[in-house]
Amino acid sequence: MTPGQRLAKMGLAIPAPASPMGAYFPSRIHRGELWVSGCTARAGNDPALRGVVGEDVSIDDAQHQAERAALNLLGAIEAAVGLDSVAALLHLRGYVRAVPDFDRHPVVVDGASKLLLAVFGDAVGVHARTAIGVASLPGGACVELDLVAAVSA
């Protein structure tokens, strides 16, 4: 089953890549690696959920935002090379806007990891990962992700 077929089976669609909000590109390919710029869970003109995890955003809501942000990563991949060109996900980095004593960043970023594994399967979707707590994110979002993938020519 292809990544697109898996997404369809889950009832999800690949969004168009978000327009950059600065002087950068949605992705960059170099030597077989696709580096995907940071994505929040914004959808078109609808902003991502604003707030701070552990204060006014629940862990469940933050996980859902991580899943939506991962869909935006997929949109950037599809626009750059197509999902079928992904040979391996290499590294996912998740930034979680949270209260200072919050320590469940990996649980939040699991929302993204689980989606990526479901879309690509274990052979391609297994990835290294970092989950980091931050004080602020673009647009007041509670989660932002970036990704590095190996792609075939």
PDB file of C-alpha atoms in Angstrom, residues 74-142:
ATOM      1  CA  LEU A  74       3.579  15.528   4.333  1.00  0.00           C
ATOM      2  CA  GLY A  75       2.163  18.324   2.201  1.00  0.00           C
ATOM      3  CA  ALA A  76       5.629  19.832   1.859  1.00  0.00           C
ATOM      4  CA  ILE A  77       7.113  16.431   0.975  1.00  0.00           C
ATOM      5  CA  GLU A  78       4.402  15.776  -1.612  1.00  0.00           C
ATOM      6  CA  ALA A  79       5.015  19.164  -3.240  1.00  0.00           C
ATOM      7  CA  ALA A  80       8.799  18.697  -3.274  1.00  0.00           C
ATOM      8  CA  VAL A  81       9.295  15.091  -4.381  1.00  0.00           C
ATOM      9  CA  GLY A  82       6.076  13.115  -3.806  1.00  0.00           C
ATOM     10  CA  LEU A  83       5.463  10.808  -0.853  1.00  0.00           C
ATOM     11  CA  ASP A  84       6.402   7.748  -2.905  1.00  0.00           C
ATOM     12  CA  SER A  85       9.961   9.106  -3.272  1.00  0.00           C
ATOM     13  CA  VAL A  86      10.636   8.881   0.458  1.00  0.00           C
ATOM     14  CA  ALA A  87      13.098   6.065   1.125  1.00  0.00           C
ATOM     15  CA  ALA A  88      13.372   6.670   4.875  1.00  0.00           C
ATOM     16  CA  LEU A  89      12.375   9.213   7.477  1.00  0.00           C
ATOM     17  CA  LEU A  90      15.601  10.146   9.219  1.00  0.00           C
ATOM     18  CA  HIS A  91      14.811  12.676  11.919  1.00  0.00           C
ATOM     19  CA  LEU A  92      11.756  14.419  13.334  1.00  0.00           C
ATOM     20  CA  ARG A  93      12.179  17.377  15.662  1.00  0.00           C
ATOM     21  CA  GLY A  94       9.222  18.589  17.716  1.00  0.00           C
ATOM     22  CA  TYR A  95       9.012  21.888  19.553  1.00  0.00           C
ATOM     23  CA  VAL A  96       6.358  22.098  22.265  1.00  0.00           C
ATOM     24  CA  ARG A  97       5.349  25.442  23.754  1.00  0.00           C
ATOM     25  CA  ALA A  98       4.785  24.478  27.370  1.00  0.00           C
ATOM     26  CA  VAL A  99       4.853  25.687  30.943  1.00  0.00           C
ATOM     27  CA  PRO A 100       8.355  25.641  32.485  1.00  0.00           C
ATOM     28  CA  ASP A 101       7.852  22.487  34.567  1.00  0.00           C
ATOM     29  CA  PHE A 102       6.224  20.454  31.753  1.00  0.00           C
ATOM     30  CA  ASP A 103       8.144  17.236  31.025  1.00  0.00           C
ATOM     31  CA  ARG A 104       5.890  15.262  28.670  1.00  0.00           C
ATOM     32  CA  HIS A 105       7.160  16.707  25.393  1.00  0.00           C
ATOM     33  CA  PRO A 106       7.746  13.212  23.917  1.00  0.00           C
ATOM     34  CA  VAL A 107       4.098  12.312  24.584  1.00  0.00           C
ATOM     35  CA  VAL A 108       2.946  15.368  22.624  1.00  0.00           C
ATOM     36  CA  VAL A 109       5.257  14.673  19.676  1.00  0.00           C
ATOM     37  CA  ASP A 110       3.991  11.068  19.603  1.00  0.00           C
ATOM     38  CA  GLY A 111       0.945  12.491  17.797  1.00  0.00           C
ATOM     39  CA  ALA A 112       3.216  13.205  14.836  1.00  0.00           C
ATOM     40  CA  SER A 113       5.352  10.070  15.089  1.00  0.00           C
ATOM     41  CA  LYS A 114       2.333   7.771  15.154  1.00  0.00           C
ATOM     42  CA  LEU A 115       0.879   9.404  12.048  1.00  0.00           C
ATOM     43  CA  LEU A 116       4.171   9.205  10.155  1.00  0.00           C
ATOM     44  CA  LEU A 117       4.569   5.524  11.072  1.00  0.00           C
ATOM     45  CA  ALA A 118       0.995   4.809   9.971  1.00  0.00           C
ATOM     46  CA  VAL A 119       1.508   6.598   6.636  1.00  0.00           C
ATOM     47  CA  PHE A 120       4.935   5.187   5.729  1.00  0.00           C
ATOM     48  CA  GLY A 121       4.956   1.867   7.602  1.00  0.00           C
ATOM     49  CA  ASP A 122       7.836   0.604   9.726  1.00  0.00           C
ATOM     50  CA  ALA A 123      10.300   0.078   6.879  1.00  0.00           C
ATOM     51  CA  VAL A 124      10.289   3.761   5.862  1.00  0.00           C
ATOM     52  CA  GLY A 125       8.571   5.557   8.748  1.00  0.00           C
ATOM     53  CA  VAL A 126      10.821   4.628  11.673  1.00  0.00           C
ATOM     54  CA  HIS A 127      12.758   7.764  12.607  1.00  0.00           C
ATOM     55  CA  ALA A 128      15.065   9.297  15.167  1.00  0.00           C
ATOM     56  CA  ARG A 129      13.432  12.118  17.106  1.00  0.00           C
ATOM     57  CA  THR A 130      13.954  15.059  19.392  1.00  0.00           C
ATOM     58  CA  ALA A 131      11.226  16.674  21.512  1.00  0.00           C
ATOM     59  CA  ILE A 132      12.069  20.090  22.929  1.00  0.00           C
ATOM     60  CA  GLY A 133      10.202  22.505  25.189  1.00  0.00           C
ATOM     61  CA  VAL A 134      10.182  26.160  24.150  1.00  0.00           C
ATOM     62  CA  ALA A 135       8.805  29.452  25.447  1.00  0.00           C
ATOM     63  CA  SER A 136       7.198  30.611  22.186  1.00  0.00           C
ATOM     64  CA  LEU A 137       6.442  29.506  18.628  1.00  0.00           C
ATOM     65  CA  PRO A 138       5.311  31.281  15.442  1.00  0.00           C
ATOM     66  CA  GLY A 139       1.721  32.478  15.567  1.00  0.00           C
ATOM     67  CA  GLY A 140       1.442  31.426  19.200  1.00  0.00           C
ATOM     68  CA  ALA A 141       1.193  27.769  18.127  1.00  0.00           C
ATOM     69  CA  CYS A 142       1.666  25.099  20.767  1.00  0.00           C
TER      70      CYS A 142
END
